Short mmCIF file of N, CA and C in Angstrom, two decimals:
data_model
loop_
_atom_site.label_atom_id
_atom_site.label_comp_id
_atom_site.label_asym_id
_atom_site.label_seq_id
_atom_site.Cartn_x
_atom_site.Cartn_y
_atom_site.Cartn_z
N UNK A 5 0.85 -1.17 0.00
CA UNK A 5 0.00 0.00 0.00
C UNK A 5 0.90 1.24 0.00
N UNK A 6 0.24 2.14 -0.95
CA UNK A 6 1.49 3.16 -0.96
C UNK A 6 0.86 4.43 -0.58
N UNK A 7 -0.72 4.38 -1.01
CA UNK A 7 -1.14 5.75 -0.56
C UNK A 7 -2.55 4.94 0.26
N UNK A 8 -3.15 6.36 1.22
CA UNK A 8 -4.22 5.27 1.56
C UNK A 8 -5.58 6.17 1.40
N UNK A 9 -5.00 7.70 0.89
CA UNK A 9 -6.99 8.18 0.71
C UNK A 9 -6.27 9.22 -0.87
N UNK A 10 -6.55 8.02 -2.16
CA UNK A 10 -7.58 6.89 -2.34
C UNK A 10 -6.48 5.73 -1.73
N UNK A 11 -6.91 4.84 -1.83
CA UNK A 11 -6.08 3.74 -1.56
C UNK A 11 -5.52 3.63 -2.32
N UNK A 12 -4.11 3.09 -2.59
CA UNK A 12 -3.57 2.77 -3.78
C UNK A 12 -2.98 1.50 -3.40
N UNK A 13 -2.81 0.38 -3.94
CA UNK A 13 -1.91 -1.18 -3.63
C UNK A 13 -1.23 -0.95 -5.15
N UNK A 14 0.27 -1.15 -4.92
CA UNK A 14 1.37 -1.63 -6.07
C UNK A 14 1.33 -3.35 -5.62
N UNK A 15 1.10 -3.95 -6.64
CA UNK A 15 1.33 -5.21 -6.52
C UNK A 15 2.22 -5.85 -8.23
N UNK A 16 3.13 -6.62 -7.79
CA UNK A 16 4.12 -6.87 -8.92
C UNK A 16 3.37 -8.19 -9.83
N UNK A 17 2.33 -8.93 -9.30
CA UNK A 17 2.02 -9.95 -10.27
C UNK A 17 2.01 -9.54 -11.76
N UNK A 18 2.91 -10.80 -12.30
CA UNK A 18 3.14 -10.73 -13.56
C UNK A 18 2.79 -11.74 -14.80
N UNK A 19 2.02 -12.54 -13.77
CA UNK A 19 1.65 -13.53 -14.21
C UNK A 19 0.23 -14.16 -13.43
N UNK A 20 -0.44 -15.65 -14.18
CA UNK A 20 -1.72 -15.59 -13.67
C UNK A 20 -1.56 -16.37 -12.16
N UNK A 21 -0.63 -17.14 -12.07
CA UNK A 21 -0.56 -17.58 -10.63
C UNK A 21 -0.74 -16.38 -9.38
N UNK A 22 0.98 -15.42 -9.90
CA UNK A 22 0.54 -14.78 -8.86
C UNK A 22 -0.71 -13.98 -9.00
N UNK A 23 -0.98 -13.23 -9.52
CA UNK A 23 -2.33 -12.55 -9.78
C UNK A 23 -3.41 -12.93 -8.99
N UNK A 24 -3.75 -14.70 -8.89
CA UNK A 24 -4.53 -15.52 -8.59
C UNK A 24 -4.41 -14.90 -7.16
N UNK A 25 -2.95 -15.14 -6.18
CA UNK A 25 -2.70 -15.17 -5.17
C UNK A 25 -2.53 -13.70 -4.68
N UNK A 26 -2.37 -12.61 -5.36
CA UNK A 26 -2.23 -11.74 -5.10
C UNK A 26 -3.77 -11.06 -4.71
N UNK A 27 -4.67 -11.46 -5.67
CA UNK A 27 -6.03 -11.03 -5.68
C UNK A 27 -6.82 -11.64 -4.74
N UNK A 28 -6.51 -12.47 -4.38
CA UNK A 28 -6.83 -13.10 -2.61
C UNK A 28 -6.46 -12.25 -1.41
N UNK A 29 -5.59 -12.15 -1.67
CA UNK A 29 -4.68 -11.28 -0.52
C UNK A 29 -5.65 -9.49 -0.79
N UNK A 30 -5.75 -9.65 -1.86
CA UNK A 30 -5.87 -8.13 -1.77
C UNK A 30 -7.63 -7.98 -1.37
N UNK A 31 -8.22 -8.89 -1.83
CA UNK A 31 -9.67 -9.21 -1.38
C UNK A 31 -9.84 -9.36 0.16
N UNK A 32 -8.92 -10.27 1.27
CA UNK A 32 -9.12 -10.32 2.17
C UNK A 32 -8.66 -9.32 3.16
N UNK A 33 -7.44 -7.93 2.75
CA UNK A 33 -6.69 -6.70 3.41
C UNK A 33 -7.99 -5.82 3.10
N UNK A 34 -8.75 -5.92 1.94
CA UNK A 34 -9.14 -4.17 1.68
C UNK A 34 -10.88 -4.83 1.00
N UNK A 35 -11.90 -4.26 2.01
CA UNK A 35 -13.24 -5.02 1.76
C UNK A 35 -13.82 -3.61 0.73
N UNK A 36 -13.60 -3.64 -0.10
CA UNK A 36 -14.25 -2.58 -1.43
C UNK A 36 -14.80 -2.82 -2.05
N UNK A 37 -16.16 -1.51 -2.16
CA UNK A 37 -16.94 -1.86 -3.31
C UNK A 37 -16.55 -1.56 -4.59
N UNK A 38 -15.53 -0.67 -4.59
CA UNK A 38 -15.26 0.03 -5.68
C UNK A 38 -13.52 -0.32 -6.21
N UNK A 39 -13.08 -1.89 -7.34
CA UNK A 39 -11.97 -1.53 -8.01
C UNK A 39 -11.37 -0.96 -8.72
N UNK A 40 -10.44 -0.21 -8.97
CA UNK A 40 -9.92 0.53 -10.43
C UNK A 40 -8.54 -0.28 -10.91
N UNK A 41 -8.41 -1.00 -11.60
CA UNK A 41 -7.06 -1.18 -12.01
C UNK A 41 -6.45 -1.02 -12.81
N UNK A 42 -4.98 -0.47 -12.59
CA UNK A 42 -4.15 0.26 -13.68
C UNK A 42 -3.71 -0.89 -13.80
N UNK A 43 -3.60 -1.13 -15.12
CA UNK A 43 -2.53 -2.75 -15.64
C UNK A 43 -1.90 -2.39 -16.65
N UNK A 44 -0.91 -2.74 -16.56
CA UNK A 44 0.53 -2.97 -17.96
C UNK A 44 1.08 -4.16 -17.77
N UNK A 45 1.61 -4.53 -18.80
CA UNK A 45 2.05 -5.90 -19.01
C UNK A 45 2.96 -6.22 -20.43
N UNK A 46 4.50 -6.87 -19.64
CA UNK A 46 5.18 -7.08 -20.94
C UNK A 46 5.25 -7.98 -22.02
N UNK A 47 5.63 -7.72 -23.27
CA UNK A 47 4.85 -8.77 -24.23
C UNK A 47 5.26 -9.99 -24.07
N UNK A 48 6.50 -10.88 -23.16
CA UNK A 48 6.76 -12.07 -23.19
C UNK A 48 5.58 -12.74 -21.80
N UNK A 49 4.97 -11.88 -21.34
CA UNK A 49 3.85 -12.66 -20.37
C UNK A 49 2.72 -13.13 -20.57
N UNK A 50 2.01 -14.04 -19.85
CA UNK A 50 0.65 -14.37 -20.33
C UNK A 50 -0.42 -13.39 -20.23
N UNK A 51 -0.43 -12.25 -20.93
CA UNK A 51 -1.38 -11.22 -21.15
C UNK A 51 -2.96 -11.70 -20.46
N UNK A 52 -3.10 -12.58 -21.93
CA UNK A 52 -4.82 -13.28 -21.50
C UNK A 52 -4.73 -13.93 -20.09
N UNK A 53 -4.04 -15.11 -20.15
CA UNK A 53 -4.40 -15.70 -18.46
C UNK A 53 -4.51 -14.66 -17.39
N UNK A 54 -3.50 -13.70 -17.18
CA UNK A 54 -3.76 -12.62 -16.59
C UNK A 54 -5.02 -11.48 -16.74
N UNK A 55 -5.60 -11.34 -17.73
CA UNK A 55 -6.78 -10.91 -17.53
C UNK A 55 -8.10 -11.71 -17.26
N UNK A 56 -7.66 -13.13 -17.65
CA UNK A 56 -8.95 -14.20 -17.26
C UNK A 56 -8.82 -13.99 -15.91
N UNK A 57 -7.45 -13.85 -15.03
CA UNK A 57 -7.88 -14.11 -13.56
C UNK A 57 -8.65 -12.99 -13.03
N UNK A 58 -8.01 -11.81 -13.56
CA UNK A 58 -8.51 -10.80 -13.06
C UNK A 58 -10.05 -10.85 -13.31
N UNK A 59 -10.56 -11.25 -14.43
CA UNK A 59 -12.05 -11.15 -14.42
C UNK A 59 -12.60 -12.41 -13.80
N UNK A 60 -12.18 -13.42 -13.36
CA UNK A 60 -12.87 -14.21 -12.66
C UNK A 60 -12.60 -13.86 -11.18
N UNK A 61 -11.12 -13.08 -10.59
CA UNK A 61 -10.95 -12.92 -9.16
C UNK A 61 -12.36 -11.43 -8.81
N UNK A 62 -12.60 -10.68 -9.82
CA UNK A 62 -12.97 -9.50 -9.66
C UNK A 62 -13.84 -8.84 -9.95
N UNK A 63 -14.63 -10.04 -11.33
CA UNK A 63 -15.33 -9.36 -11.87
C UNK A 63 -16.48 -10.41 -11.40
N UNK A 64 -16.28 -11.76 -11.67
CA UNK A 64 -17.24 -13.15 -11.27
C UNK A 64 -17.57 -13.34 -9.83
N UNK A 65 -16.72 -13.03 -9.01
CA UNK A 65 -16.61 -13.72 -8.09
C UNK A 65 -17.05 -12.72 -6.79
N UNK A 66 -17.08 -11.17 -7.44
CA UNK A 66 -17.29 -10.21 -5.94
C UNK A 66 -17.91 -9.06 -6.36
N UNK A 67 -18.93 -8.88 -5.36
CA UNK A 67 -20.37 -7.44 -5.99
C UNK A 67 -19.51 -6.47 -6.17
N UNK A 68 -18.28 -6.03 -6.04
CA UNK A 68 -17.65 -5.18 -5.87
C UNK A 68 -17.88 -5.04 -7.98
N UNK A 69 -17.99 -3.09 -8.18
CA UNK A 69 -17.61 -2.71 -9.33
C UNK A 69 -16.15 -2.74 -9.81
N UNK A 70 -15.81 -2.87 -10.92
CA UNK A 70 -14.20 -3.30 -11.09
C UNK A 70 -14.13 -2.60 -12.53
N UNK A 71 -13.04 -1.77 -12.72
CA UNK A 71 -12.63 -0.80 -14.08
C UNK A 71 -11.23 -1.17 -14.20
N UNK A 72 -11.00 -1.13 -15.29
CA UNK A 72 -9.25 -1.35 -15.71
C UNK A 72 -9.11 -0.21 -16.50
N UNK A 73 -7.86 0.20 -16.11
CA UNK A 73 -7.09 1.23 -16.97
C UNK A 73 -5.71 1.27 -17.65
N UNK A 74 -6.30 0.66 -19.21
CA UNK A 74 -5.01 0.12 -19.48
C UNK A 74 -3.12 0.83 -19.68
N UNK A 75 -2.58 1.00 -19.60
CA UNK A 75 -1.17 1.24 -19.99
C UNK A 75 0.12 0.59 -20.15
N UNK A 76 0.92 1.21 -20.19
CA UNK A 76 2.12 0.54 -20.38
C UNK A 76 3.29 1.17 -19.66
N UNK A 77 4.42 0.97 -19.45
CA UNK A 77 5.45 1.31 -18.60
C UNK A 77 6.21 1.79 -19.91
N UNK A 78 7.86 2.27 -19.46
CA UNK A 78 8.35 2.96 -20.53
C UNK A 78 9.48 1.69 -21.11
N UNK A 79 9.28 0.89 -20.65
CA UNK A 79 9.90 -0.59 -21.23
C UNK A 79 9.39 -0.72 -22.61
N UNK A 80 10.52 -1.17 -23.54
CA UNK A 80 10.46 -1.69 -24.99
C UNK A 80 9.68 -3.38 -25.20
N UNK A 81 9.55 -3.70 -24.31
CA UNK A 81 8.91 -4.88 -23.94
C UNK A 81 7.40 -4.96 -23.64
N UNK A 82 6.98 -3.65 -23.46
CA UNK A 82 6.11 -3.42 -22.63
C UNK A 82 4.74 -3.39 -24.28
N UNK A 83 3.73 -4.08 -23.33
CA UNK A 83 2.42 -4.37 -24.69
C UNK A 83 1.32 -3.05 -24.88
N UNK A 84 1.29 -2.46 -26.04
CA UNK A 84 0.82 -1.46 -26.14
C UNK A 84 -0.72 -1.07 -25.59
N UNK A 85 -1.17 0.02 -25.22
CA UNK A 85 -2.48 0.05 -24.12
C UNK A 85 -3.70 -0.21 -25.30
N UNK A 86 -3.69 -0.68 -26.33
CA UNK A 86 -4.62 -1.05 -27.44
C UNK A 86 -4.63 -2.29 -27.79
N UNK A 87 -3.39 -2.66 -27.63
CA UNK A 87 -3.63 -4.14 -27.44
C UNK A 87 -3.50 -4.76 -26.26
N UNK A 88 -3.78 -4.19 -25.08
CA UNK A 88 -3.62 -4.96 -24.13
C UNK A 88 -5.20 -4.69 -24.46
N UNK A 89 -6.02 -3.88 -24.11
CA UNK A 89 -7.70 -4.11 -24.54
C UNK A 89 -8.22 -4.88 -25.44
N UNK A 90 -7.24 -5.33 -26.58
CA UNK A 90 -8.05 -6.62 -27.14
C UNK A 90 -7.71 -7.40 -26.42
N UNK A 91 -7.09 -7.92 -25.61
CA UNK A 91 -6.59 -8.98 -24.65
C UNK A 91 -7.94 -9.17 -23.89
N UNK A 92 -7.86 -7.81 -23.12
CA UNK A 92 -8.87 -7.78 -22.43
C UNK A 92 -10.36 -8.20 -22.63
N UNK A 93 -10.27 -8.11 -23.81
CA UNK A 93 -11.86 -8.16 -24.33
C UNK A 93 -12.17 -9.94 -24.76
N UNK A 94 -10.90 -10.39 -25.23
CA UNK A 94 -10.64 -11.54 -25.45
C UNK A 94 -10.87 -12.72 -24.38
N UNK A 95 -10.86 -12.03 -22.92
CA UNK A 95 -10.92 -12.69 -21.72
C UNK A 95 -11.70 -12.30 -20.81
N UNK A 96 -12.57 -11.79 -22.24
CA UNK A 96 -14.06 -11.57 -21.57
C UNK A 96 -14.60 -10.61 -20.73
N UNK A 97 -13.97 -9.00 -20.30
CA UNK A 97 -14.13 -8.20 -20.48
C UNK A 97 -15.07 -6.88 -20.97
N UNK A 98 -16.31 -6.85 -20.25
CA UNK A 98 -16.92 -5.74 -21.20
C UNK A 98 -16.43 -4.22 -21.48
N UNK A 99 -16.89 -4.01 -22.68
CA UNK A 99 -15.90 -3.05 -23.46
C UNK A 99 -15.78 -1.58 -22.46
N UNK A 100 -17.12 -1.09 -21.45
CA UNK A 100 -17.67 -0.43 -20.86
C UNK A 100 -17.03 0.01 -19.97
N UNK A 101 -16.11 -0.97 -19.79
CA UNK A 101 -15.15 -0.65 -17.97
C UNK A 101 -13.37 -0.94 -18.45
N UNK A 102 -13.71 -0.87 -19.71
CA UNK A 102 -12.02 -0.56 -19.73
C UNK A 102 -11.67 0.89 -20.28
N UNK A 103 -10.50 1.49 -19.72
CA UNK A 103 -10.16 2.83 -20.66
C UNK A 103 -8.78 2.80 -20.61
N UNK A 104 -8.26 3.09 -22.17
CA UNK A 104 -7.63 3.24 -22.55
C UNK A 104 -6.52 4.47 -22.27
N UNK A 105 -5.10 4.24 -21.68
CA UNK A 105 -4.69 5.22 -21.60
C UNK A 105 -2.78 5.04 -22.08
N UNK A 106 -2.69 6.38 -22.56
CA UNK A 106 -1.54 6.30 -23.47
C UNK A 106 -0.20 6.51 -22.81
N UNK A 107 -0.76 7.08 -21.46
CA UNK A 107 0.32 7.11 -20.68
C UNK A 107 0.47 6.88 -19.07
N UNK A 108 0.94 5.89 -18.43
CA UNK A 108 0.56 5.32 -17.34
C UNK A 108 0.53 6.66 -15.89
N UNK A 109 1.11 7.92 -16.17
CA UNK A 109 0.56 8.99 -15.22
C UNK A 109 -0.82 9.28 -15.45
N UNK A 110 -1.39 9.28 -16.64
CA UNK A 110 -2.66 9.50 -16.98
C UNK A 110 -3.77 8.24 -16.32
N UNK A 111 -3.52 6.92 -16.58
CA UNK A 111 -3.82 5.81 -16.45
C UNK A 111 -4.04 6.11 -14.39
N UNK A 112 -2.96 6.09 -13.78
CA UNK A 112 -2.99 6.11 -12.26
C UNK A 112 -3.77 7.59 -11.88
N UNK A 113 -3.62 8.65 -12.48
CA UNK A 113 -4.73 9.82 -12.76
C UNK A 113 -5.92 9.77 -12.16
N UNK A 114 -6.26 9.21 -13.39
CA UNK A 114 -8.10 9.09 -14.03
C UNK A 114 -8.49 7.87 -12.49
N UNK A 115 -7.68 6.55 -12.54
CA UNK A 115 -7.81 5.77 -11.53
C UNK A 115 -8.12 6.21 -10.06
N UNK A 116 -7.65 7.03 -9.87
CA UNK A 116 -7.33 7.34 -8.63
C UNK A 116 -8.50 8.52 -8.28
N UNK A 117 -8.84 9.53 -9.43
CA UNK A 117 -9.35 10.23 -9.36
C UNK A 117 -11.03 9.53 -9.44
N UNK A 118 -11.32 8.49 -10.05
CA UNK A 118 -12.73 8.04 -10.09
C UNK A 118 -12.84 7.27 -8.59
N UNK A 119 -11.48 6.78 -7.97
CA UNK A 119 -11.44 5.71 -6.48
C UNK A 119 -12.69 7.12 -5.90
N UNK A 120 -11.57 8.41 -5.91
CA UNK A 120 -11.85 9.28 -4.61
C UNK A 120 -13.06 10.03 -4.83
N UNK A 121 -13.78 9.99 -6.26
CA UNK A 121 -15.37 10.36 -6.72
C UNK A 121 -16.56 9.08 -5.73
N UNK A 122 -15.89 7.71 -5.79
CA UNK A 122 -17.00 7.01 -5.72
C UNK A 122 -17.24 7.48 -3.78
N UNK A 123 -18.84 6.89 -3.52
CA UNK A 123 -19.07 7.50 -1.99
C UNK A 123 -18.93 6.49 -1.60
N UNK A 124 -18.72 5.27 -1.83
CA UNK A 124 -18.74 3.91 -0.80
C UNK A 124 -16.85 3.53 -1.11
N UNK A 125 -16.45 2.64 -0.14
CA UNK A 125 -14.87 2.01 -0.31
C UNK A 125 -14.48 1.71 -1.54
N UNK A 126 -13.47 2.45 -2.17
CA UNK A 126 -12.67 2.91 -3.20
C UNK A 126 -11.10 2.14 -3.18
N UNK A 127 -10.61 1.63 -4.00
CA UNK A 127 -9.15 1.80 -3.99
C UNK A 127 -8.83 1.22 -5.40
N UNK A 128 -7.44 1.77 -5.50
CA UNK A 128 -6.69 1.45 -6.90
C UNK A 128 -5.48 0.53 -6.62
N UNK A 129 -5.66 -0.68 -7.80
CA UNK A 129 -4.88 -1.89 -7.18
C UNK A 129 -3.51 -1.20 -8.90
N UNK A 130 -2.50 -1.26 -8.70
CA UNK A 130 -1.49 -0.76 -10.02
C UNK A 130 -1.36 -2.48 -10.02
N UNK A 131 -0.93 -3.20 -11.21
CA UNK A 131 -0.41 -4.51 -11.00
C UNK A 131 -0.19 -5.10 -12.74
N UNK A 132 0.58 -5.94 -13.09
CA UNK A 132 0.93 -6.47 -14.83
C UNK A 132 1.98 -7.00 -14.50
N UNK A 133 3.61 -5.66 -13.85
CA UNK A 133 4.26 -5.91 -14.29
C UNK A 133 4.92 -5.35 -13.31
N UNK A 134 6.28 -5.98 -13.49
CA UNK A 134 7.37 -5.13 -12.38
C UNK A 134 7.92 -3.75 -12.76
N UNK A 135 7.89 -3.47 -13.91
CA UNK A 135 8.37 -1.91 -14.71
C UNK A 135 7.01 -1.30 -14.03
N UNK A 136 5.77 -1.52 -14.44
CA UNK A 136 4.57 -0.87 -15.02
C UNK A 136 4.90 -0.31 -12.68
N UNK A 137 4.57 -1.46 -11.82
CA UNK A 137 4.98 -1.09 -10.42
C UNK A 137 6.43 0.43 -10.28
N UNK A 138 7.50 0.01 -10.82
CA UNK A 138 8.48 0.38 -10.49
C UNK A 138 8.06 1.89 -10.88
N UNK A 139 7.77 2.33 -12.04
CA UNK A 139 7.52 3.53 -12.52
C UNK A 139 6.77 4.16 -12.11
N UNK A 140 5.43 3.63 -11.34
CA UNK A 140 4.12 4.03 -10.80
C UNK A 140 4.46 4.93 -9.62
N UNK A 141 5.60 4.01 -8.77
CA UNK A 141 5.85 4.42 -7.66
C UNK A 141 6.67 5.79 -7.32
N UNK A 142 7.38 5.82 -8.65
CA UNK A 142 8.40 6.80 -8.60
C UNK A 142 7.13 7.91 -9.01
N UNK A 143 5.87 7.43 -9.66
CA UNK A 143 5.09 8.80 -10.51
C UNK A 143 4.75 9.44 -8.79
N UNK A 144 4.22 8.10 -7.98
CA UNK A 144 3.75 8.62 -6.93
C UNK A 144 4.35 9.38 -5.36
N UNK A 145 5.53 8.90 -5.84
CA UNK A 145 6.19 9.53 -4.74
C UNK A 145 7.03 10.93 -5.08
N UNK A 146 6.84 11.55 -6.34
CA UNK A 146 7.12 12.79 -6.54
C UNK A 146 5.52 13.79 -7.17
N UNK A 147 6.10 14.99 -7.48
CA UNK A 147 4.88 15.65 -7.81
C UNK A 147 4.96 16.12 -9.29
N UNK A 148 3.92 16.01 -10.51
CA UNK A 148 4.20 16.06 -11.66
C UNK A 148 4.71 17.57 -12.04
N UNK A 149 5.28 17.95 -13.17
CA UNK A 149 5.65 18.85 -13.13
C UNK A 149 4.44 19.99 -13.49
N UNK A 150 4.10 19.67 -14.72
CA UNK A 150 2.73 20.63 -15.10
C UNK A 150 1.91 19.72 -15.76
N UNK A 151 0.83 19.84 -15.17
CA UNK A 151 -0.80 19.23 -15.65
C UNK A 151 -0.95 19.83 -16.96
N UNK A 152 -1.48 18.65 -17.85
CA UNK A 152 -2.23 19.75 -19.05
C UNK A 152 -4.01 19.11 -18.85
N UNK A 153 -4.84 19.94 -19.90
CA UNK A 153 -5.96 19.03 -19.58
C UNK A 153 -6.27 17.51 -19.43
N UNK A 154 -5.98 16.79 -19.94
CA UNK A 154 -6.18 16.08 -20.60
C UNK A 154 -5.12 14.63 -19.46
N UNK A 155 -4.24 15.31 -18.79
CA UNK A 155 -3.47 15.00 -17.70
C UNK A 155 -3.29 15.61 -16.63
N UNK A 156 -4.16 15.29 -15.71
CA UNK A 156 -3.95 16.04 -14.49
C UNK A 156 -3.05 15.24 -13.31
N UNK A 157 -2.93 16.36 -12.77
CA UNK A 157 -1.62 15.94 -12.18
C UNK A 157 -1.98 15.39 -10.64
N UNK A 158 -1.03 14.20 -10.51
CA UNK A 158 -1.00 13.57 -9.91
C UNK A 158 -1.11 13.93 -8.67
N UNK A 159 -0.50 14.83 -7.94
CA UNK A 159 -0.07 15.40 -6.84
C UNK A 159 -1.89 16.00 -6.36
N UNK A 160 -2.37 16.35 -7.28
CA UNK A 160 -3.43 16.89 -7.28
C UNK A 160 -4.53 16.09 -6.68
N UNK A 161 -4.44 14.73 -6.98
CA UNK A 161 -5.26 13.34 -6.43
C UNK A 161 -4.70 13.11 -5.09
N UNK A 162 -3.94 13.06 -4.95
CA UNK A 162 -2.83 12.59 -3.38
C UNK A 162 -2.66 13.10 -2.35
N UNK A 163 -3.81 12.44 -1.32
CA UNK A 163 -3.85 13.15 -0.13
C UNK A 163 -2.81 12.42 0.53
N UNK A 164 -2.02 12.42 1.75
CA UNK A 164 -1.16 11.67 2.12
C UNK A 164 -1.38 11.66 4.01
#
């Protein structure tokens, strides 16, 4: 947990095992109605299995609402936020609760900013990849430089 109003969890699963196990853990620490998840993911991983879990840990299995927000880290490895949504959609996914974002400050943004709109328990789980984590953290533990519309700035979401 890195921030806690909205909530934010960095979790490194990169795959569908851990994912599996991670999304347990994170179900039984934090009782929410409301998920947002920022996901990136690099192209040698199991993309789909990883979004099957996520929609069976999150979407099948708990009343809780659940949104993904796709991106990518600044890794050359890393699977573009358009095709990680056909992934997504591929593993069953409705089209409705994913959004597309081109850049993972924007992606933890919008996330964070819809956690701290909703009125019932909110939090944003970051999770794909160990870059997509590593970068998140550094977005979050400094303050952006200048917001444009279209990217608002982080610092701006982050109560601490």
């Amino acid at each position: 947990m890195i921030r806690s109003e909205p909530l934010v969890v960095l979790d490194a699963a990169h795959n569908p095992h851990g994912v599996r196990a991670a999304s347990t853990a994170f179900k039984e620490a934090f009782e929410l109605s409301h998920v947002h998840a920022v996901v990136g993911i690099l192209g040698e991983k199991d993309a789909l299995g990883i979004f099957e879990v996520l929609r069976e840990e999150y979407v099948d299995s708990t009343d809780a609402t659940f949104r993904l927000y796709l991106s990518a880290s600044d890794s050359s490895r890393a699977i573009a936020p358009e095709e990680l949504q056909e992934i997504a959609l591929d593993a069953g996914f409705d089209e409705n609760i994913i959004t597309v974002c081109n850049h993972l400050d924007e992606a933890l943004a919008t996330g964070m900013e819809n956690a701290l709109f909703e009125q019932e328990s909110a939090g944003v789980l970051v999770t794909g990849s160990v870059t997509v984590i590593g970068e998140a953290r550094t977005l979050l533990a400094q303050p952006e430089e200048s917001p444009t519309a279209s990217r608002p700035a982080l610092k701006d979401l982050i109560v601490i």
